[in-house]
Amino acid sequence: MFKTIRDFDVSKKGIFLRLDLNVPIKEGKIKDDSRITAALPTIKFLLDKGCKVVACSHLGRPKGGPSPEFSLSPVAKRLQEYLKENKVLFSSDVVGEDALKKYADLKEGELLLLENVRFEVGETKGDEELAKKFRKFGEVYVTDAFGALHRAHSSVYQTAKLFDVVLAGFLVEKEILYLKEKLANPEKPYFAILGGAKVSDKIPILKNLVEKVDGIAIGGAMAYTFLLAKGQKVGKSLVEPDMTETCLSIMKRAEERKIPFLLPIDHIIAKSIEDTETECSNEVKEDFGGFDIGQKTIENFKKEISKAKTIVWNGPMGVFEKEQFKKGTVEIAKFVAELDAVKIIGGGDSVSAVKVAGVEDKITHISTGGGASLELIAGEKLPGVEILYEKGE
Ligand code: AMP
């Protein structure tokens, strides 16, 4: 098992804290600070224990070194606004003179936020020399950067390897408990709902789930590649023709395992994604695209899902961002929300979809990660998770 910040006496220790503070920033203004507020419980816990906390994060994808638009400086300011009783310092470099000087002067109950770790080109390469520099900050490594745990980046993985004590923060603890532990032994029947744009993004999760679950429902654009593989008309729907063989093999496995594999049986179609003139049809006519699941499909999905005791959902049932194509996603979300089951939503766009339906508080766990959630649900080994288990023994 892994250890959390509750399982080790962190009092007054120097902490190297890897966070995911990758918030959207436009012209120096933070557009959505939910990743910052999500990190606060772990930060507060450590500061209240008198720790000297050196926090770091990536922000965006800067290329080849520092660039002002990717600076974490606005994030440091926002952190100070939330952490009124604790001093927040910011270093203008990642592992340079300013960071080392500020760390040397750091007092108990204070937080130093380092500049964007990706300003160091070694970060995304998993550079070990960079990790040795991070190792100088503190005695205990804490990670709460769930969205980054699938990457073997320097601050995520190599640095953790160098510490004797590696602990999970509250966010990471919850993510691993649900996406890894709970789903390893799900209460049955276990049902998966998958949707979203591309099959290719979801091959590993599909291949894994088809071996484990008691039923799968597929909506979204993804469904059209499966329908195409079955020889059905898909009109102008978004498809990936080179994925049809994979789709056939997944459907074959579902058949061999005798589990229901549900695809749309009717569709909300339109001439284009912008079109507000739509119709519900059993087939996607030529010149039309399918942009949401139809009412018969909704009812069919509900009938199967209603039996489930564990549900994992990733990806919307249609173009939920548009009023005319959001009904399938909203109805399924509301239905899932009311079920007496463990309900896990696997990150990314699915989270916004659940918010559109207004049922967030009825979901057992909503994952904050995109790629990391998908990989963990798919049973893959994530570097940042593996190291927690290794060091936890
Ligand atoms: P993903 O990130 O793979 O979960 O995909 C989410 C995106 O898929 C959302 O932006 C949806 O608008 C889009 N999407 C879902 N269904 C469809 C569809 N039938 N046609 C086109 N885009 C879709």
Tab-separated table of C-alpha atoms and ligand atoms in Angstrom:
chain	number	residue	atom	x	y	z
A	1	MET	CA	0.000	0.000	0.000
A	2	PHE	CA	1.032	3.638	-0.166
A	3	LYS	CA	1.356	6.149	2.670
A	4	THR	CA	-0.383	9.474	2.973
A	5	ILE	CA	0.478	12.645	4.855
A	6	ARG	CA	-1.642	11.280	7.712
A	7	ASP	CA	0.503	8.142	8.048
A	8	PHE	CA	3.787	9.879	8.820
A	9	ASP	CA	4.701	12.551	11.313
A	10	VAL	CA	5.471	15.460	9.010
A	11	SER	CA	5.609	18.050	11.835
A	12	LYS	CA	8.115	20.797	11.193
A	13	LYS	CA	9.677	18.876	8.317
A	14	GLY	CA	10.911	20.343	5.055
A	15	ILE	CA	8.488	19.156	2.361
A	16	PHE	CA	8.964	18.993	-1.390
A	17	LEU	CA	5.380	19.163	-2.633
A	18	ARG	CA	4.541	18.350	-6.264
A	19	LEU	CA	1.193	19.907	-7.179
A	20	ASP	CA	-0.888	20.285	-10.306
A	21	LEU	CA	-1.484	24.032	-10.457
A	22	ASN	CA	-1.853	24.003	-14.225
A	23	VAL	CA	-4.664	26.572	-14.326
A	24	PRO	CA	-5.841	28.439	-17.426
A	25	ILE	CA	-4.262	31.912	-17.480
A	26	LYS	CA	-5.020	34.624	-20.025
A	27	GLU	CA	-3.137	37.917	-20.055
A	28	GLY	CA	-1.891	37.278	-16.537
A	29	LYS	CA	-5.390	36.529	-15.185
A	30	ILE	CA	-6.443	33.164	-13.818
A	31	LYS	CA	-9.614	32.025	-15.582
A	32	ASP	CA	-10.472	29.097	-13.317
A	33	ASP	CA	-8.677	28.458	-10.046
A	34	SER	CA	-10.293	25.142	-9.143
A	35	ARG	CA	-6.945	23.333	-9.299
A	36	ILE	CA	-5.579	25.813	-6.749
A	37	THR	CA	-8.518	25.421	-4.368
A	38	ALA	CA	-8.347	21.635	-4.788
A	39	ALA	CA	-4.734	21.699	-3.556
A	40	LEU	CA	-5.496	23.812	-0.472
A	41	PRO	CA	-6.440	21.025	1.998
A	42	THR	CA	-3.061	19.319	1.555
A	43	ILE	CA	-1.140	22.608	1.641
A	44	LYS	CA	-3.023	23.783	4.730
A	45	PHE	CA	-2.499	20.459	6.513
A	46	LEU	CA	1.267	20.698	5.993
A	47	LEU	CA	1.529	24.370	6.938
A	48	ASP	CA	-0.570	23.816	10.075
A	49	LYS	CA	1.936	21.129	11.082
A	50	GLY	CA	4.673	23.727	10.914
A	51	CYS	CA	6.248	22.324	7.751
A	52	LYS	CA	8.487	24.360	5.492
A	53	VAL	CA	6.797	23.661	2.188
A	54	VAL	CA	8.491	23.962	-1.193
A	55	ALA	CA	5.738	23.548	-3.762
A	56	CYS	CA	6.160	23.103	-7.487
A	57	SER	CA	4.004	22.538	-10.555
A	58	HIS	CA	4.021	22.687	-14.311
A	59	LEU	CA	1.932	25.232	-16.222
A	60	GLY	CA	1.118	24.791	-19.902
A	61	ARG	CA	3.718	23.646	-22.380
A	62	PRO	CA	6.567	26.167	-22.564
A	63	LYS	CA	9.093	25.273	-25.230
A	64	GLY	CA	12.828	25.407	-24.619
A	65	GLY	CA	13.041	27.391	-21.390
A	66	PRO	CA	11.367	30.225	-19.482
A	67	SER	CA	8.656	32.334	-21.102
A	68	PRO	CA	6.641	34.908	-19.148
A	69	GLU	CA	3.183	33.762	-20.282
A	70	PHE	CA	3.767	30.432	-18.550
A	71	SER	CA	4.939	31.932	-15.257
A	72	LEU	CA	3.374	30.642	-12.042
A	73	SER	CA	3.626	34.106	-10.505
A	74	PRO	CA	-0.171	34.780	-10.695
A	75	VAL	CA	-0.715	31.417	-8.992
A	76	ALA	CA	1.579	32.403	-6.111
A	77	LYS	CA	-0.451	35.594	-5.646
A	78	ARG	CA	-3.708	33.633	-5.621
A	79	LEU	CA	-2.299	31.144	-3.117
A	80	GLN	CA	-1.403	34.020	-0.805
A	81	GLU	CA	-4.977	35.324	-1.048
A	82	TYR	CA	-6.271	31.940	0.139
A	83	LEU	CA	-3.545	31.277	2.707
A	84	LYS	CA	-4.032	34.432	4.710
A	85	GLU	CA	-2.268	33.180	7.835
A	86	ASN	CA	0.792	31.780	6.084
A	87	LYS	CA	3.420	33.602	4.094
A	88	VAL	CA	3.695	32.557	0.440
A	89	LEU	CA	6.960	33.253	-1.357
A	90	PHE	CA	7.687	32.819	-5.036
A	91	SER	CA	11.047	32.146	-6.654
A	92	SER	CA	11.751	33.516	-10.093
A	93	ASP	CA	13.648	30.351	-11.011
A	94	VAL	CA	13.072	26.639	-10.499
A	95	VAL	CA	16.284	25.307	-8.976
A	96	GLY	CA	18.517	28.369	-9.326
A	97	GLU	CA	19.961	30.940	-6.958
A	98	ASP	CA	16.683	32.635	-6.096
A	99	ALA	CA	14.975	29.344	-5.220
A	100	LEU	CA	17.894	28.167	-3.066
A	101	LYS	CA	18.197	31.513	-1.271
A	102	LYS	CA	14.471	31.660	-0.513
A	103	TYR	CA	14.483	28.055	0.645
A	104	ALA	CA	17.388	28.731	2.988
A	105	ASP	CA	15.415	31.586	4.565
A	106	LEU	CA	12.085	29.736	4.642
A	107	LYS	CA	10.456	29.503	8.083
A	108	GLU	CA	8.111	26.922	9.572
A	109	GLY	CA	4.559	27.403	8.327
A	110	GLU	CA	5.704	29.203	5.171
A	111	LEU	CA	5.314	28.133	1.569
A	112	LEU	CA	7.722	28.713	-1.271
A	113	LEU	CA	6.314	28.198	-4.757
A	114	LEU	CA	8.980	27.504	-7.356
A	115	GLU	CA	8.654	28.848	-10.899
A	116	ASN	CA	7.148	26.533	-13.560
A	117	VAL	CA	9.124	23.261	-13.492
A	118	ARG	CA	8.879	23.050	-17.282
A	119	PHE	CA	11.146	26.099	-17.576
A	120	GLU	CA	13.827	23.482	-16.903
A	121	VAL	CA	14.134	21.562	-20.167
A	122	GLY	CA	15.100	18.412	-18.269
A	123	GLU	CA	11.705	18.224	-16.561
A	124	THR	CA	9.738	16.515	-19.325
A	125	LYS	CA	12.765	14.351	-20.209
A	126	GLY	CA	12.797	12.884	-16.718
A	127	ASP	CA	16.293	14.263	-16.179
A	128	GLU	CA	18.067	12.787	-13.149
A	129	GLU	CA	20.428	15.732	-12.702
A	130	LEU	CA	17.415	18.016	-12.339
A	131	ALA	CA	15.917	15.565	-9.853
A	132	LYS	CA	19.090	15.828	-7.736
A	133	LYS	CA	18.564	19.595	-7.624
A	134	PHE	CA	14.930	19.175	-6.512
A	135	ARG	CA	16.142	16.721	-3.872
A	136	LYS	CA	17.820	19.609	-2.053
A	137	PHE	CA	14.410	20.978	-1.047
A	138	GLY	CA	13.260	19.219	2.089
A	139	GLU	CA	13.297	15.768	3.645
A	140	VAL	CA	9.913	14.418	2.637
A	141	TYR	CA	8.365	14.163	-0.834
A	142	VAL	CA	4.610	14.719	-1.055
A	143	THR	CA	2.605	14.428	-4.240
A	144	ASP	CA	-0.832	15.805	-4.878
A	145	ALA	CA	-0.387	16.247	-8.637
A	146	PHE	CA	-2.768	13.546	-9.775
A	147	GLY	CA	-3.114	14.885	-13.329
A	148	ALA	CA	0.646	14.454	-13.847
A	149	LEU	CA	1.224	11.031	-12.279
A	150	HIS	CA	1.157	9.195	-15.612
A	151	ARG	CA	4.244	11.077	-16.733
A	152	ALA	CA	7.745	9.964	-15.781
A	153	HIS	CA	8.824	13.582	-15.534
A	154	SER	CA	11.678	14.681	-13.337
A	155	SER	CA	9.672	16.331	-10.544
A	156	VAL	CA	7.014	13.593	-10.658
A	157	TYR	CA	9.082	10.443	-10.716
A	158	GLN	CA	12.878	10.795	-10.647
A	159	THR	CA	12.741	13.216	-7.721
A	160	ALA	CA	10.397	10.981	-5.716
A	161	LYS	CA	12.834	8.100	-6.218
A	162	LEU	CA	15.537	10.059	-4.427
A	163	PHE	CA	13.508	10.597	-1.251
A	164	ASP	CA	13.162	7.947	1.480
A	165	VAL	CA	9.729	9.175	2.493
A	166	VAL	CA	7.189	9.602	-0.309
A	167	LEU	CA	3.611	10.420	0.676
A	168	ALA	CA	0.309	11.084	-1.056
A	169	GLY	CA	-1.650	14.266	-0.426
A	170	PHE	CA	-5.415	14.171	0.016
A	171	LEU	CA	-6.310	14.527	-3.666
A	172	VAL	CA	-4.023	11.762	-4.842
A	173	GLU	CA	-5.114	9.514	-1.985
A	174	LYS	CA	-8.765	9.758	-3.043
A	175	GLU	CA	-7.999	9.267	-6.732
A	176	ILE	CA	-5.971	6.113	-6.110
A	177	LEU	CA	-8.473	4.697	-3.666
A	178	TYR	CA	-11.294	4.969	-6.172
A	179	LEU	CA	-9.678	4.533	-9.566
A	180	LYS	CA	-7.233	1.813	-8.581
A	181	GLU	CA	-8.256	0.091	-5.350
A	182	LYS	CA	-12.035	0.255	-5.655
A	183	LEU	CA	-12.087	-0.662	-9.344
A	184	ALA	CA	-9.729	-3.588	-8.767
A	185	ASN	CA	-12.514	-5.209	-6.736
A	186	PRO	CA	-15.709	-3.580	-7.894
A	187	GLU	CA	-19.070	-4.499	-6.508
A	188	LYS	CA	-20.904	-6.350	-9.305
A	189	PRO	CA	-22.571	-5.786	-11.717
A	190	TYR	CA	-19.879	-3.434	-12.943
A	191	PHE	CA	-20.829	-1.287	-15.907
A	192	ALA	CA	-18.824	1.077	-18.129
A	193	ILE	CA	-20.175	4.029	-20.075
A	194	LEU	CA	-17.786	5.428	-22.631
A	195	GLY	CA	-18.140	8.306	-25.017
A	196	GLY	CA	-16.325	11.339	-26.334
A	197	ALA	CA	-14.598	12.060	-29.557
A	198	LYS	CA	-12.037	9.421	-30.384
A	199	VAL	CA	-11.808	5.658	-30.116
A	200	SER	CA	-8.032	5.834	-30.528
A	201	ASP	CA	-7.652	7.741	-27.222
A	202	LYS	CA	-9.579	5.071	-25.408
A	203	ILE	CA	-8.229	1.813	-26.788
A	204	PRO	CA	-6.294	0.807	-23.638
A	205	ILE	CA	-9.264	1.530	-21.382
A	206	LEU	CA	-11.653	-0.304	-23.730
A	207	LYS	CA	-9.388	-3.344	-23.971
A	208	ASN	CA	-9.023	-3.475	-20.219
A	209	LEU	CA	-12.667	-2.876	-19.366
A	210	VAL	CA	-14.033	-5.378	-21.855
A	211	GLU	CA	-12.265	-8.086	-19.811
A	212	LYS	CA	-13.599	-6.871	-16.476
A	213	VAL	CA	-17.019	-5.290	-16.717
A	214	ASP	CA	-20.480	-6.845	-16.893
A	215	GLY	CA	-21.622	-4.472	-19.613
A	216	ILE	CA	-20.522	-1.523	-21.756
A	217	ALA	CA	-22.495	1.301	-23.348
A	218	ILE	CA	-20.822	3.430	-26.002
A	219	GLY	CA	-22.047	6.860	-27.041
A	220	GLY	CA	-20.459	10.009	-28.445
A	221	ALA	CA	-18.608	10.165	-31.728
A	222	MET	CA	-16.742	7.030	-30.655
A	223	ALA	CA	-19.858	4.981	-31.253
A	224	TYR	CA	-19.806	5.783	-34.968
A	225	THR	CA	-16.514	4.016	-35.553
A	226	PHE	CA	-18.041	0.921	-33.917
A	227	LEU	CA	-21.172	1.268	-36.071
A	228	LEU	CA	-19.017	1.709	-39.164
A	229	ALA	CA	-17.141	-1.469	-38.216
A	230	LYS	CA	-20.496	-3.259	-38.101
A	231	GLY	CA	-21.263	-2.027	-41.605
A	232	GLN	CA	-23.854	0.581	-40.641
A	233	LYS	CA	-24.307	3.950	-42.302
A	234	VAL	CA	-22.666	6.773	-40.380
A	235	GLY	CA	-23.091	9.672	-42.819
A	236	LYS	CA	-20.731	12.516	-42.000
A	237	SER	CA	-20.272	11.514	-38.358
A	238	LEU	CA	-16.811	11.755	-36.886
A	239	VAL	CA	-15.161	8.364	-37.460
A	240	GLU	CA	-11.718	6.797	-37.431
A	241	PRO	CA	-11.818	4.213	-40.249
A	242	ASP	CA	-8.394	2.816	-39.317
A	243	MET	CA	-9.813	1.811	-35.939
A	244	THR	CA	-12.571	-0.468	-37.226
A	245	GLU	CA	-10.512	-3.666	-36.854
A	246	THR	CA	-9.814	-2.806	-33.223
A	247	CYS	CA	-13.497	-2.087	-32.685
A	248	LEU	CA	-14.404	-5.492	-34.130
A	249	SER	CA	-11.969	-7.277	-31.845
A	250	ILE	CA	-13.333	-5.455	-28.801
A	251	MET	CA	-16.907	-6.360	-29.757
A	252	LYS	CA	-15.820	-9.960	-30.306
A	253	ARG	CA	-14.414	-10.118	-26.774
A	254	ALA	CA	-17.677	-8.730	-25.379
A	255	GLU	CA	-19.556	-11.432	-27.294
A	256	GLU	CA	-17.222	-14.174	-26.061
A	257	ARG	CA	-17.691	-12.986	-22.508
A	258	LYS	CA	-21.463	-12.740	-23.131
A	259	ILE	CA	-21.689	-9.215	-21.782
A	260	PRO	CA	-24.007	-6.580	-23.240
A	261	PHE	CA	-22.199	-4.181	-25.556
A	262	LEU	CA	-24.617	-1.357	-26.275
A	263	LEU	CA	-24.320	1.008	-29.200
A	264	PRO	CA	-26.736	3.768	-30.226
A	265	ILE	CA	-29.896	2.562	-31.975
A	266	ASP	CA	-31.093	6.074	-32.808
A	267	HIS	CA	-29.361	9.385	-33.218
A	268	ILE	CA	-29.802	13.132	-33.094
A	269	ILE	CA	-28.610	14.094	-36.524
A	270	ALA	CA	-27.944	17.422	-38.219
A	271	LYS	CA	-26.254	18.699	-41.347
A	272	SER	CA	-23.451	20.180	-39.258
A	273	ILE	CA	-22.365	20.579	-35.663
A	274	GLU	CA	-23.502	24.223	-35.788
A	275	ASP	CA	-26.944	23.383	-37.113
A	276	THR	CA	-29.786	23.978	-34.651
A	277	GLU	CA	-32.193	22.161	-36.925
A	278	THR	CA	-31.979	18.548	-35.823
A	279	GLU	CA	-33.933	15.335	-36.161
A	280	CYS	CA	-34.024	12.026	-34.373
A	281	SER	CA	-33.444	9.125	-36.704
A	282	ASN	CA	-32.736	5.375	-36.533
A	283	GLU	CA	-29.934	5.826	-39.013
A	284	VAL	CA	-27.485	8.561	-39.848
A	285	LYS	CA	-28.544	9.695	-43.290
A	286	GLU	CA	-26.093	10.718	-45.957
A	287	ASP	CA	-25.132	14.385	-45.676
A	288	PHE	CA	-25.916	14.268	-41.937
A	289	GLY	CA	-23.767	13.642	-38.908
A	290	GLY	CA	-24.763	12.023	-35.618
A	291	PHE	CA	-24.153	14.408	-32.721
A	292	ASP	CA	-26.049	12.872	-29.816
A	293	ILE	CA	-27.745	9.627	-28.861
A	294	GLY	CA	-31.501	9.474	-29.470
A	295	GLN	CA	-34.326	8.760	-26.996
A	296	LYS	CA	-34.548	5.019	-27.743
A	297	THR	CA	-30.826	4.712	-27.077
A	298	ILE	CA	-31.156	6.660	-23.840
A	299	GLU	CA	-33.869	4.267	-22.639
A	300	ASN	CA	-31.881	1.240	-23.740
A	301	PHE	CA	-28.750	2.437	-21.926
A	302	LYS	CA	-30.774	3.236	-18.791
A	303	LYS	CA	-32.295	-0.246	-18.701
A	304	GLU	CA	-28.884	-1.920	-18.540
A	305	ILE	CA	-27.201	0.688	-16.334
A	306	SER	CA	-29.973	0.420	-13.744
A	307	LYS	CA	-28.698	-3.033	-12.707
A	308	ALA	CA	-25.190	-1.802	-11.943
A	309	LYS	CA	-23.603	-1.568	-8.496
A	310	THR	CA	-20.422	0.030	-9.843
A	311	ILE	CA	-20.354	2.434	-12.779
A	312	VAL	CA	-17.382	3.994	-14.444
A	313	TRP	CA	-18.068	6.721	-16.971
A	314	ASN	CA	-15.709	8.523	-19.303
A	315	GLY	CA	-16.670	10.795	-22.189
A	316	PRO	CA	-19.909	12.548	-23.117
A	317	MET	CA	-22.720	10.892	-25.101
A	318	GLY	CA	-22.813	13.725	-27.615
A	319	VAL	CA	-21.695	17.273	-28.301
A	320	PHE	CA	-22.923	18.323	-24.858
A	321	GLU	CA	-21.430	21.816	-25.227
A	322	LYS	CA	-24.279	22.599	-27.670
A	323	GLU	CA	-27.822	22.991	-26.394
A	324	GLN	CA	-29.263	20.914	-29.250
A	325	PHE	CA	-26.929	17.952	-28.604
A	326	LYS	CA	-26.688	17.791	-24.821
A	327	LYS	CA	-29.805	15.814	-23.936
A	328	GLY	CA	-28.258	12.339	-24.118
A	329	THR	CA	-25.387	13.260	-21.814
A	330	VAL	CA	-27.601	15.152	-19.363
A	331	GLU	CA	-30.249	12.417	-19.150
A	332	ILE	CA	-27.704	9.655	-18.629
A	333	ALA	CA	-25.854	11.767	-16.033
A	334	LYS	CA	-29.061	12.435	-14.097
A	335	PHE	CA	-30.032	8.784	-14.246
A	336	VAL	CA	-26.611	7.580	-13.079
A	337	ALA	CA	-26.650	10.162	-10.267
A	338	GLU	CA	-29.824	8.668	-8.763
A	339	LEU	CA	-28.627	5.063	-8.771
A	340	ASP	CA	-27.633	3.296	-5.589
A	341	ALA	CA	-24.170	2.367	-6.840
A	342	VAL	CA	-20.534	3.438	-6.711
A	343	LYS	CA	-20.366	6.037	-9.463
A	344	ILE	CA	-16.982	7.083	-10.776
A	345	ILE	CA	-16.496	9.740	-13.418
A	346	GLY	CA	-13.158	9.523	-15.143
A	347	GLY	CA	-11.894	13.022	-15.709
A	348	GLY	CA	-11.609	15.443	-18.610
A	349	ASP	CA	-14.722	16.422	-20.498
A	350	SER	CA	-16.888	13.981	-18.559
A	351	VAL	CA	-16.505	16.247	-15.538
A	352	SER	CA	-17.866	19.269	-17.426
A	353	ALA	CA	-20.664	17.063	-18.734
A	354	VAL	CA	-21.690	16.087	-15.213
A	355	LYS	CA	-21.593	19.750	-14.227
A	356	VAL	CA	-23.848	20.647	-17.153
A	357	ALA	CA	-26.325	18.128	-15.734
A	358	GLY	CA	-25.875	19.673	-12.258
A	359	VAL	CA	-25.430	16.359	-10.449
A	360	GLU	CA	-21.806	16.564	-9.225
A	361	ASP	CA	-22.766	16.101	-5.584
A	362	LYS	CA	-24.466	12.780	-6.303
A	363	ILE	CA	-21.407	11.180	-7.852
A	364	THR	CA	-19.196	9.035	-5.597
A	365	HIS	CA	-15.951	10.220	-7.148
A	366	ILE	CA	-15.199	12.699	-9.909
A	367	SER	CA	-11.629	12.352	-11.037
A	368	THR	CA	-9.572	15.493	-11.632
A	369	GLY	CA	-7.159	13.870	-14.066
A	370	GLY	CA	-7.546	13.421	-17.821
A	371	GLY	CA	-4.930	11.037	-19.204
A	372	ALA	CA	-3.943	9.928	-15.691
A	373	SER	CA	-7.517	8.830	-14.864
A	374	LEU	CA	-7.899	6.915	-18.103
A	375	GLU	CA	-4.612	5.091	-17.593
A	376	LEU	CA	-5.338	4.232	-13.980
A	377	ILE	CA	-8.830	2.943	-14.790
A	378	ALA	CA	-7.294	0.935	-17.633
A	379	GLY	CA	-5.125	-0.816	-15.053
A	380	GLU	CA	-1.883	0.632	-16.399
A	381	LYS	CA	1.117	1.335	-14.209
A	382	LEU	CA	1.587	5.067	-13.659
A	383	PRO	CA	5.130	6.104	-12.668
A	384	GLY	CA	3.930	8.577	-10.040
A	385	VAL	CA	1.589	5.986	-8.504
A	386	GLU	CA	4.038	3.086	-8.623
A	387	ILE	CA	6.663	5.047	-6.718
A	388	LEU	CA	4.135	5.767	-3.952
A	389	TYR	CA	3.481	2.041	-3.533
A	390	GLU	CA	7.198	1.196	-3.683
A	391	LYS	CA	8.117	3.707	-1.018
A	392	GLY	CA	5.059	2.865	1.047
A	393	GLU	CA	6.175	-0.685	1.807
B	1	AMP	P1	-13.149	13.246	-25.215
B	1	AMP	O1	-12.162	14.309	-24.819
B	1	AMP	O2	-12.590	12.178	-26.079
B	1	AMP	O3	-13.899	12.712	-24.020
B	1	AMP	O4	-14.187	13.956	-26.150
B	1	AMP	C1	-15.029	14.967	-25.725
B	1	AMP	C2	-15.553	15.711	-26.901
B	1	AMP	O5	-16.237	14.816	-27.758
B	1	AMP	C3	-16.528	16.796	-26.534
B	1	AMP	O6	-15.992	18.029	-26.840
B	1	AMP	C4	-17.747	16.479	-27.370
B	1	AMP	O7	-18.322	17.614	-27.967
B	1	AMP	C5	-17.217	15.557	-28.443
B	1	AMP	N1	-18.253	14.693	-28.992
B	1	AMP	C6	-19.055	13.852	-28.322
B	1	AMP	N2	-19.922	13.259	-29.157
B	1	AMP	C7	-19.656	13.722	-30.387
B	1	AMP	C8	-20.225	13.474	-31.689
B	1	AMP	N3	-21.224	12.631	-31.850
B	1	AMP	N4	-19.686	14.144	-32.734
B	1	AMP	C9	-18.661	15.004	-32.566
B	1	AMP	N5	-18.093	15.267	-31.376
B	1	AMP	C10	-18.579	14.629	-30.294
